[in-house]
Tab-separated table of C-alpha atoms and ligand atoms in Angstrom:
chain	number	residue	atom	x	y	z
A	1	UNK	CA	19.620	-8.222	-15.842
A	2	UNK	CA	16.781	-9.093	-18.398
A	3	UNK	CA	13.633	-8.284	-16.332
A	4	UNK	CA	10.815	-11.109	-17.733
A	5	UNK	CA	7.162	-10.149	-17.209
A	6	UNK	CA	5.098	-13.705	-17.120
A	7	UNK	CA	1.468	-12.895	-17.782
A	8	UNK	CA	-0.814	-14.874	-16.477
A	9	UNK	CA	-3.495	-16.691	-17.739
A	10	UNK	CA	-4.786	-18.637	-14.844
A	11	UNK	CA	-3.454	-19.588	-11.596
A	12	UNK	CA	-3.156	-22.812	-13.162
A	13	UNK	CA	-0.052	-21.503	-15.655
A	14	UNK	CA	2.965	-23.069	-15.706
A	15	UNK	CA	4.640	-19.873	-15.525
A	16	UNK	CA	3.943	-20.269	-12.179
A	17	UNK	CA	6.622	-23.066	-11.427
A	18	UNK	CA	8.913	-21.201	-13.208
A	19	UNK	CA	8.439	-18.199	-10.899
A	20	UNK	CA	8.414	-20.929	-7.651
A	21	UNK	CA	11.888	-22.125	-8.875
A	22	UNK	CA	13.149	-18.669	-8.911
A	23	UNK	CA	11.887	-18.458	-5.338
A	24	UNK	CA	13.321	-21.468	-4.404
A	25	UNK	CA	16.923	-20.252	-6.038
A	26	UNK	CA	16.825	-17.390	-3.996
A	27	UNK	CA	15.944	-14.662	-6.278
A	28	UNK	CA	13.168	-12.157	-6.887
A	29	UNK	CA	9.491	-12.392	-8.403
A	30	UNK	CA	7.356	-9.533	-8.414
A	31	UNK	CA	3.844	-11.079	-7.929
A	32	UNK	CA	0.163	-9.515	-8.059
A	33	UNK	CA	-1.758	-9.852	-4.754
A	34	UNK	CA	-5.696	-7.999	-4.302
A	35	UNK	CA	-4.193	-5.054	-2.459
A	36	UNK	CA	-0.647	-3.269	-4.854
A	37	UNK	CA	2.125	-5.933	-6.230
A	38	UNK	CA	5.054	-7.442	-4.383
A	39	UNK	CA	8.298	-7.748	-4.853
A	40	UNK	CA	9.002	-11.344	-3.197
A	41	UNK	CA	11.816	-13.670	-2.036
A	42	UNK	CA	12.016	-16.837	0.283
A	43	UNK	CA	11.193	-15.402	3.605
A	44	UNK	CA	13.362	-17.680	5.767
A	45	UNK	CA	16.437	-16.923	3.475
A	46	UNK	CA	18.241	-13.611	4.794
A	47	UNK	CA	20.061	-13.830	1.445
A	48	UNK	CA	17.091	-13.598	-0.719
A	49	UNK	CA	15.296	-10.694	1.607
A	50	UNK	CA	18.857	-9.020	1.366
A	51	UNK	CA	18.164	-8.975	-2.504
A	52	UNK	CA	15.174	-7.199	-2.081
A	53	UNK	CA	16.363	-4.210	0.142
A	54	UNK	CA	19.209	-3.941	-2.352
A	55	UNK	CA	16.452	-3.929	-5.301
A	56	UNK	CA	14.174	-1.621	-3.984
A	57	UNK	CA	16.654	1.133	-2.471
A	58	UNK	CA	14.947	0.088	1.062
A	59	UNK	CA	16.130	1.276	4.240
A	60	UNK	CA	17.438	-2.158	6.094
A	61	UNK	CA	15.162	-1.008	8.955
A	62	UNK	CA	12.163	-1.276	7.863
A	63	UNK	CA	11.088	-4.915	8.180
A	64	UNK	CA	8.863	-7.179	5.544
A	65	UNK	CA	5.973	-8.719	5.533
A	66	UNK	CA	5.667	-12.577	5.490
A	67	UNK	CA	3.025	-13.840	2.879
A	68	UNK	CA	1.368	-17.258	3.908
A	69	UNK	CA	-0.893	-19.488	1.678
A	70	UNK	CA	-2.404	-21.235	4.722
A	71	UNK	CA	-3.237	-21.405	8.869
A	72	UNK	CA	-0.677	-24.155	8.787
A	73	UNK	CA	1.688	-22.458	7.079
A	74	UNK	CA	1.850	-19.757	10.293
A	75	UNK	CA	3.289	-22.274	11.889
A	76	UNK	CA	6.891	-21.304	9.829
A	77	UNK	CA	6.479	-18.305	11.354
A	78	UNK	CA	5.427	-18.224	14.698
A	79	UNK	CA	4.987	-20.399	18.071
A	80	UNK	CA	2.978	-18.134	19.991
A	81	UNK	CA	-0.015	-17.370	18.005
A	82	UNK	CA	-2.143	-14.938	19.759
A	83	UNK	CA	-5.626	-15.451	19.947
A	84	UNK	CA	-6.733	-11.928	18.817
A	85	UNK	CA	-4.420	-13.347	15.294
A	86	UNK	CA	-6.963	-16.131	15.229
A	87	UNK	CA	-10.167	-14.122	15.491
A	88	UNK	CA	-8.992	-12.320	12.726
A	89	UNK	CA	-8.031	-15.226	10.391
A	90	UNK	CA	-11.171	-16.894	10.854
A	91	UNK	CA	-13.345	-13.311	10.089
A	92	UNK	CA	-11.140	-11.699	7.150
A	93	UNK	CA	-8.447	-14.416	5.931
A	94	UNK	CA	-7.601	-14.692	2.908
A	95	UNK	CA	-7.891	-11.163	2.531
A	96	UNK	CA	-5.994	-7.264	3.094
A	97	UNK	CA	-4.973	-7.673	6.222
A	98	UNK	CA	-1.471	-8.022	8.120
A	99	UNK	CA	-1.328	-9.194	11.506
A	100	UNK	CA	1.997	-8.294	13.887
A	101	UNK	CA	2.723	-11.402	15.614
A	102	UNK	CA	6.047	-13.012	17.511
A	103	UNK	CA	8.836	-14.295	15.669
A	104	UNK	CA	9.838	-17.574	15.694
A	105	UNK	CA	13.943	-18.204	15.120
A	106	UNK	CA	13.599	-19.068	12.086
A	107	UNK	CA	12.884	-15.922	11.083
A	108	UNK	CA	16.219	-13.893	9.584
A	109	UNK	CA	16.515	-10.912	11.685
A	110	UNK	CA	17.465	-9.149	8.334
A	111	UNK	CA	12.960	-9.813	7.554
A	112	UNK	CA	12.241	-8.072	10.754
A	113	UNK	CA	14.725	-5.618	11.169
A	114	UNK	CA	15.995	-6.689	14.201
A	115	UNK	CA	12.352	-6.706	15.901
A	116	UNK	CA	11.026	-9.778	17.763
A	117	UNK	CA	7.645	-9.384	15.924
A	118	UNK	CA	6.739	-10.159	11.760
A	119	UNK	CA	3.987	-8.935	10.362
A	120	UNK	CA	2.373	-12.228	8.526
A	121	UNK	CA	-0.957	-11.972	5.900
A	122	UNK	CA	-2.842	-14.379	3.511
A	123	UNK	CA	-3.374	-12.810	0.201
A	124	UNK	CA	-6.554	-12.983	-1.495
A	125	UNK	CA	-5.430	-14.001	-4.994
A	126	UNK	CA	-4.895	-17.239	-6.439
A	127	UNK	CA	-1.815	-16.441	-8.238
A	128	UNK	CA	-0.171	-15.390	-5.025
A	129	UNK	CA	-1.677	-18.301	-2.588
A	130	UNK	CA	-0.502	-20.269	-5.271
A	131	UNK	CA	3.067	-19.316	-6.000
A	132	UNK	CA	3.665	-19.359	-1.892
A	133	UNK	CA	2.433	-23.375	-1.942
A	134	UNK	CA	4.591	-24.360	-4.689
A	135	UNK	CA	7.727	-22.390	-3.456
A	136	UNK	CA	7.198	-23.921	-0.422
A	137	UNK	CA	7.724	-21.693	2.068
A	138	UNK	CA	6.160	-18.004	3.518
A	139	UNK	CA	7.125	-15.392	0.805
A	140	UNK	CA	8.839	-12.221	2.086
A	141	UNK	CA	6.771	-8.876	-0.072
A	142	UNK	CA	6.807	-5.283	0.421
A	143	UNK	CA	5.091	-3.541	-2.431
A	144	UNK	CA	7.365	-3.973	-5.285
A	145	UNK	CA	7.969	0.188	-6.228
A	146	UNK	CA	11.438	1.352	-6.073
A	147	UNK	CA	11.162	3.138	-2.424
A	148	UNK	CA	9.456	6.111	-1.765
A	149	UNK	CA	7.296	5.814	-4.764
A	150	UNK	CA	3.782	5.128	-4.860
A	151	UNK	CA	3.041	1.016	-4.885
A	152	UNK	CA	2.349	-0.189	-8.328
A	153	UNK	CA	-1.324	-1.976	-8.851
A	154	UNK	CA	-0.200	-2.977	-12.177
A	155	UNK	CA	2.821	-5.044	-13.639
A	156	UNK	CA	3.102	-2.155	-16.124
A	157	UNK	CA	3.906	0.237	-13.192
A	158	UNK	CA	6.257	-2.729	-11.332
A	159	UNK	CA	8.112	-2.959	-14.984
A	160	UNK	CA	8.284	1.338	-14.738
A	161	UNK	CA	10.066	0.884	-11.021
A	162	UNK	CA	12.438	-2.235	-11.208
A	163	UNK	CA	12.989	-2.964	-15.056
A	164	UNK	CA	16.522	-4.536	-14.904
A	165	UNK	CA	16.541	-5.085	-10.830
A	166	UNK	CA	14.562	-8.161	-11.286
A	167	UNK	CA	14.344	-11.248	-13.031
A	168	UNK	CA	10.703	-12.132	-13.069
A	169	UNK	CA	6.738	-10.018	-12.776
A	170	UNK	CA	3.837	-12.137	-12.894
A	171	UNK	CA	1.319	-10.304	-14.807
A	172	UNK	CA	-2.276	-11.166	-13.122
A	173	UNK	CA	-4.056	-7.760	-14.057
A	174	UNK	CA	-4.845	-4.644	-11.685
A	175	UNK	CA	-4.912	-4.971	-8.050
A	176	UNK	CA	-8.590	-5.200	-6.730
A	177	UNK	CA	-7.747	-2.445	-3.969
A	178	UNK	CA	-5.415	-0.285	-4.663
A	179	UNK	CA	-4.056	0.447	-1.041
A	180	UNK	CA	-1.704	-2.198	0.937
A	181	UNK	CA	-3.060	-3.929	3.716
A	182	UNK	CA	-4.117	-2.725	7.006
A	183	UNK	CA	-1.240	-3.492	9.655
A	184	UNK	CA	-2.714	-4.947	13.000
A	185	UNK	CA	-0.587	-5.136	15.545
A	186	UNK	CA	-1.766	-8.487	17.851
A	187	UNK	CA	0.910	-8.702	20.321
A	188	UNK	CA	-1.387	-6.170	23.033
A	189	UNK	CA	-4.197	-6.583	24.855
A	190	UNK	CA	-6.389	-4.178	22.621
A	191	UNK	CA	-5.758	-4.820	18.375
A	192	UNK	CA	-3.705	-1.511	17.128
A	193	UNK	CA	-3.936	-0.549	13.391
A	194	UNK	CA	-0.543	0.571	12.747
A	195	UNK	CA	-1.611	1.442	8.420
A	196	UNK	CA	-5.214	1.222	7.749
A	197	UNK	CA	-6.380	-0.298	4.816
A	198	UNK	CA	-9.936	-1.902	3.221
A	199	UNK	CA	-10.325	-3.977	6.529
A	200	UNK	CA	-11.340	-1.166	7.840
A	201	UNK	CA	-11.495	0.129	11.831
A	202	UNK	CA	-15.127	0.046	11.687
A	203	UNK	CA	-15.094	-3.657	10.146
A	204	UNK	CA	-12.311	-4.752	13.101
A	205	UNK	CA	-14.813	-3.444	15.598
A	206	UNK	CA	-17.441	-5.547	14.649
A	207	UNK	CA	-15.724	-8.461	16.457
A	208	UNK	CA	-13.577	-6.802	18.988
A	209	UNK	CA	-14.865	-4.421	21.971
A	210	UNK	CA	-12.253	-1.629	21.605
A	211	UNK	CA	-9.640	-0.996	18.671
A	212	UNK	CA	-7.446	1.671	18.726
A	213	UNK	CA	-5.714	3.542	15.594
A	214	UNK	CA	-1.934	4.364	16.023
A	215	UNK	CA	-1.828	7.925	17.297
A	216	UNK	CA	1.270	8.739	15.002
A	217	UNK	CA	-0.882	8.220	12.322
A	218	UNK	CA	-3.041	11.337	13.048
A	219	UNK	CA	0.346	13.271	12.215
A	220	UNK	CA	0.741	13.822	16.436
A	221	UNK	CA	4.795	13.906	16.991
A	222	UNK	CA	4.985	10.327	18.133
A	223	UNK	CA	7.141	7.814	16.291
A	224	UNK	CA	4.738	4.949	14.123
A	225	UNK	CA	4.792	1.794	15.030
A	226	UNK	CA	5.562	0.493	11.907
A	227	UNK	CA	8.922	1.725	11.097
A	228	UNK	CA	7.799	2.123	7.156
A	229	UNK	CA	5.411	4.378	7.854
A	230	UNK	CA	8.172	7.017	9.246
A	231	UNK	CA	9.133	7.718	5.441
A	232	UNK	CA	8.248	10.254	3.389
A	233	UNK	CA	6.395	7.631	0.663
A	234	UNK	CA	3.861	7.221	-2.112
A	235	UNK	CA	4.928	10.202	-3.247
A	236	UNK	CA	4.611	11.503	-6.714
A	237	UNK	CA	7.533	13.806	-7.903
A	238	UNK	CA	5.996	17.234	-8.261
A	239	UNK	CA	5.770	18.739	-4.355
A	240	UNK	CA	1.241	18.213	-3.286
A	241	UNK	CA	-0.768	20.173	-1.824
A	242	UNK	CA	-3.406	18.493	0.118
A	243	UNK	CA	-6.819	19.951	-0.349
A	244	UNK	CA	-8.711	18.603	3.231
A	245	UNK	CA	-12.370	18.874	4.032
A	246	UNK	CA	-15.904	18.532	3.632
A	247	UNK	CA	-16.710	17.610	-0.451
A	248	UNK	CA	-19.162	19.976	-0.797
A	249	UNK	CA	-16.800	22.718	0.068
A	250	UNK	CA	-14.225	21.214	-2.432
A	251	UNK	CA	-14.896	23.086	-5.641
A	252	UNK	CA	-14.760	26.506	-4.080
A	253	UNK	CA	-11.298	25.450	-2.628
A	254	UNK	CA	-9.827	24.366	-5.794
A	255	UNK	CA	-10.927	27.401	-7.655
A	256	UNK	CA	-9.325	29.815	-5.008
A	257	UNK	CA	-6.110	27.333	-4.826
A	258	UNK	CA	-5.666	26.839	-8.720
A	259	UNK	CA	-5.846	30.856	-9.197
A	260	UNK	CA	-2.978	31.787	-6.718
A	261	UNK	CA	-1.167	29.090	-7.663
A	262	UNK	CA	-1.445	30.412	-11.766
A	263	UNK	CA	-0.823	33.843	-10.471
A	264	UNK	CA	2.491	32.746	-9.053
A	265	UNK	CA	3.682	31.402	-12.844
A	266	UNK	CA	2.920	28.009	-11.591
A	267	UNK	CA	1.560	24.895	-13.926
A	268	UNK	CA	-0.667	22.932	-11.982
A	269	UNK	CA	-1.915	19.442	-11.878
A	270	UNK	CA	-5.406	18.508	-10.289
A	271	UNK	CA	-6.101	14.592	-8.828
A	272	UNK	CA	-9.672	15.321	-7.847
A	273	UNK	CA	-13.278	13.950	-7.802
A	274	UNK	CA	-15.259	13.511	-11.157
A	275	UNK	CA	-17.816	16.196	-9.196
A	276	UNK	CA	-14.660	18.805	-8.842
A	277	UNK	CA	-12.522	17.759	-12.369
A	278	UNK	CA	-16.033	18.212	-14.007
A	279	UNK	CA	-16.777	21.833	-13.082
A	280	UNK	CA	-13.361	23.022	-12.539
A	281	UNK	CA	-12.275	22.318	-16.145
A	282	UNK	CA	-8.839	22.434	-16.080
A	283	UNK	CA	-6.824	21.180	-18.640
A	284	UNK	CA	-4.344	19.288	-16.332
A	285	UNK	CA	-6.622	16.765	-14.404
A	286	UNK	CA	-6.782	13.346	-12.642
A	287	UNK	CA	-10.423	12.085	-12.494
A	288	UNK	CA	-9.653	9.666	-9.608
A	289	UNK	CA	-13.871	8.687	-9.326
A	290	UNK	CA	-16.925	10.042	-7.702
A	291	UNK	CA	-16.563	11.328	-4.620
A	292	UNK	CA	-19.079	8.924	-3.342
A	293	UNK	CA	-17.490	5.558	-4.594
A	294	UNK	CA	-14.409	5.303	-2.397
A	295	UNK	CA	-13.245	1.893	-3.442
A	296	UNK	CA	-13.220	3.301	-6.688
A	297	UNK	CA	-10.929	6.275	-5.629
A	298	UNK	CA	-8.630	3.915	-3.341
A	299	UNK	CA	-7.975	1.693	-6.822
A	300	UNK	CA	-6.991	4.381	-8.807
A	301	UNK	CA	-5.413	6.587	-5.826
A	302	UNK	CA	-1.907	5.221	-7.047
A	303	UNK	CA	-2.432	5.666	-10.788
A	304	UNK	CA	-3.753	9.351	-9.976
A	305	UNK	CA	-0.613	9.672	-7.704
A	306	UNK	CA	2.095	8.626	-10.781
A	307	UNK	CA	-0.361	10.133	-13.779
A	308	UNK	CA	2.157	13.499	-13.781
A	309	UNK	CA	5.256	12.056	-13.336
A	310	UNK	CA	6.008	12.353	-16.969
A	311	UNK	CA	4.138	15.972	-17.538
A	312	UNK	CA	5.067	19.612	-16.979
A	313	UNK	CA	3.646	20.288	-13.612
A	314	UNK	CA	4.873	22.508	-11.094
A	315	UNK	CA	2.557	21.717	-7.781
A	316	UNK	CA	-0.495	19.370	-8.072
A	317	UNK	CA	-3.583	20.107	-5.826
A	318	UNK	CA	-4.783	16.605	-4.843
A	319	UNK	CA	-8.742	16.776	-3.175
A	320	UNK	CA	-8.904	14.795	0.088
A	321	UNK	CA	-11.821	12.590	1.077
A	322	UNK	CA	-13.441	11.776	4.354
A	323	UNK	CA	-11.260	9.746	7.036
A	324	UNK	CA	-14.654	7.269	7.789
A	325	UNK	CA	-13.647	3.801	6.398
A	326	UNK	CA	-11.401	3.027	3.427
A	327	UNK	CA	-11.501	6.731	3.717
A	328	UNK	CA	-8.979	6.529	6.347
A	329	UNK	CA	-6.594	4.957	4.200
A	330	UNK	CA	-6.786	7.041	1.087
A	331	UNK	CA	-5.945	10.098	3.401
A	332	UNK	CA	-3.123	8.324	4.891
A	333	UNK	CA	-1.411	8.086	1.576
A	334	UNK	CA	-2.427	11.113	0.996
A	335	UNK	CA	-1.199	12.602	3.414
A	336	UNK	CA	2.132	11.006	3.332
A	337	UNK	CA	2.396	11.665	-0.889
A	338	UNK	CA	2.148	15.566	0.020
A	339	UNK	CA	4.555	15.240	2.813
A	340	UNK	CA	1.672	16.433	5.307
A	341	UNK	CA	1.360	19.650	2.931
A	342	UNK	CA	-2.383	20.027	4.181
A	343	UNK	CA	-4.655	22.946	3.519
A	344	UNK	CA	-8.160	22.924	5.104
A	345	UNK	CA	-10.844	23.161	2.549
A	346	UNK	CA	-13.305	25.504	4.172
A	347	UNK	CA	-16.481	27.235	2.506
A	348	UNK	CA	-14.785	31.223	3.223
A	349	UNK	CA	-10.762	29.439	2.874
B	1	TXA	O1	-0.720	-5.065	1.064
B	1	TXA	C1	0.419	-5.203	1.518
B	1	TXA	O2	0.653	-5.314	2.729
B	1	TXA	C2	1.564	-5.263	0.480
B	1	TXA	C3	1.406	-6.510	-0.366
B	1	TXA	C4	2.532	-6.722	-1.316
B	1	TXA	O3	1.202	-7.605	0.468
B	1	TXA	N1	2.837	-5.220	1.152
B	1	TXA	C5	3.320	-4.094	1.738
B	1	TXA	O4	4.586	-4.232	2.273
B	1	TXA	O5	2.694	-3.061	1.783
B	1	TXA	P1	5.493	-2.972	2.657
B	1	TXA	O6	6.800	-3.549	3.002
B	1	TXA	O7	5.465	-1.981	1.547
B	1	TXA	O8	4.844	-2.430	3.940
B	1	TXA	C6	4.917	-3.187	5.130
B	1	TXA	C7	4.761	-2.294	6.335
B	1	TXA	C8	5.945	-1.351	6.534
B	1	TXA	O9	5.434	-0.063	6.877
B	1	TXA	C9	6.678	-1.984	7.710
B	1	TXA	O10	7.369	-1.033	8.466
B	1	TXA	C10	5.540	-2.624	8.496
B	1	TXA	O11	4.712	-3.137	7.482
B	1	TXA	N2	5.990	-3.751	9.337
B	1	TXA	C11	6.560	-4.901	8.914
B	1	TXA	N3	6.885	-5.687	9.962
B	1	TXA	C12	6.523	-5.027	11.078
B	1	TXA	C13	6.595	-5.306	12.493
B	1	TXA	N4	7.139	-6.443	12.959
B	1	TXA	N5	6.109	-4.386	13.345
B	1	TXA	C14	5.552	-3.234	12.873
B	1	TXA	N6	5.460	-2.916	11.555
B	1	TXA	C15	5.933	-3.793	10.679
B	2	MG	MG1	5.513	-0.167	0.534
């Protein structure tokens, strides 16, 4: 199959109808959204969402997320809206955040893998909205990379991943973010981030008493909540170390970690801070931003995490950041890309 990439002008381009009719016919359109691409299909159509497990190399248990273009559309979706859902449409809709819901019928079994619950979310980008109103219907999207890799914020990277899987990318420029969503689970009493993302914990509890973070998610030997987040992902294919702790202590780490690891014969790769790439002057580094601008660092996080795919690297050394807002999420991936190969990143290490 002859993989097209549409690049988009405006929301406005009729590219777009082309892309709704593919929709509509049951096949695949990779599609830019503000947080990484997604590879979509119609989500009430278990034959299109079968397409996309088959295109990705997914595991058929881990469920999609439905896209929505409006409140109304929800109703597709779901009969029992819960309220906590509604307080967080009205505070951060359109926008990076998926909310775990009920299912209605009407919702394949093969989207949810098997669960009674669908994650739903209303992206903040025209081209998606958009494409979702003229196909008519919610649009099934995980993050269109082949599975395991790290999500693509470009439709260069989607092209690198599923060139000849698909028949159609929408090309509307790099993702504003740079990590997926944050997953809310809304069927309990207390919200539940089950992935965090740019809506950040702190930003949830500004409207709700008590939120709660996953506890598999601090690496404790409980199964996630979200079944995705069980894999080994985002991960880049030369094994990571982690480098964990406070920045300050960061350049003293790396220098200790980049000589054993020469000693031992090893070429290394560095994703690290403009403070630590700057000093540390190795010839194989990532810049990912200044340790102070984490937005910065989550937008590039995936770029950083693909950059030595294509060199001659044994081990990368990738420098953590703090867990306090998007900070959470960048160490999540993190974490996850090195397979939870973490060393602490003390001042005497
Ligand atoms: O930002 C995003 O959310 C992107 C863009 C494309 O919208 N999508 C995305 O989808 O990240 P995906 O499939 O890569 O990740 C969805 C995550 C998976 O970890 C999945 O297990 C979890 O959501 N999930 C989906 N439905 C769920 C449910 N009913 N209960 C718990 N977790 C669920
Ligand atoms: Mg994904």
């Amino acid at each position: 199959m002859e993989t097209k990439i549409l690049k988009m002008d405006t929301a406005a381009d009729e590219k777009l109808s082309v892309a709704a009719q593919a929709i509509k016919n049951g096949d695949l359109v990779a599609f830019p959204t503000e947080t990484v691409y997604g590879l979509g299909a119609n989500g009430l159509d278990e034959k299109a969402a079968a397409k996309i497990y088959a295109a990705k190399g997914r595991p058929s248990d881990n469920p999609l997320i439905l896209h929505i273009d409006s409140i109304k559309m929800l109703a597709m979706i779901t009969d029992k809206v819960p309220h906590m859902a509604m307080e967080i449409m009205a505070a951060f809709c359109p926008g990076p955040i998926t909310m775990i819901v009920p299912k209605k019928i009407a919702v394949p079994d093969r989207i949810t893998g098997g669960l009674s619950t669908v994650g739903v979310r209303m992206p903040d980008n025209d081209i998606a909205r958009k494409l979702i109103t003229l196909s008519g219907v919610p649009i099934a999207a995980p993050s269109a990379n082949l599975s395991g890799r790290p999500s693509p914020t470009t439709a260069a990277t989607v092209y690198d991943d599923l060139n000849g899987r698909i028949p159609y990318i929408l090309d509307g420029g790099p993702s504003d973010f740079g990590v997926e969503s944050t997953i809310v689970d809304c069927t309990e009493s207390i919200p539940v981030i089950l992935r965090p993302g740019a809506i950040t914990k702190e930003m949830l509890e500004e409207i709700f008493p008590e939120v709660r973070v996953d506890p598999a998610l601090s690496g404790k030997n409980s199964v996630p909540k979200a079944p995705g987040m069980k894999y080994r992902h985002y991960a880049p294919k030369a094994p990571m170390i982690l480098l964990k702790g406070r920045k300050e202590n960061m350049l003293a780490a790396f220098t200790k970690e980049l000589s054993k690891c020469k000693k031992a014969g090893q070429s290394v790769g560095i994703i690290a801070s403009h403070e630590v790439t700057n000093l540390l002057r190795h010839s194989y580094s990532y810049d990912y931003g200044s340790q102070n601008d984490l937005f910065h660092i989550a937008a590039d996080l995936y770029n950083a995490l693909r950059y030595f795919d294509d060199k001659p690297v044994d081990i990368l050394l990738a420098e953590g950041t703090t867990e306090k807002g998007i900070g959470l999420a960048i160490m999540n991936r993190l974490k996850k890309a090195s397979g939870q190969n973490i060393l602490s990143a003390y001042k005497n290490n």
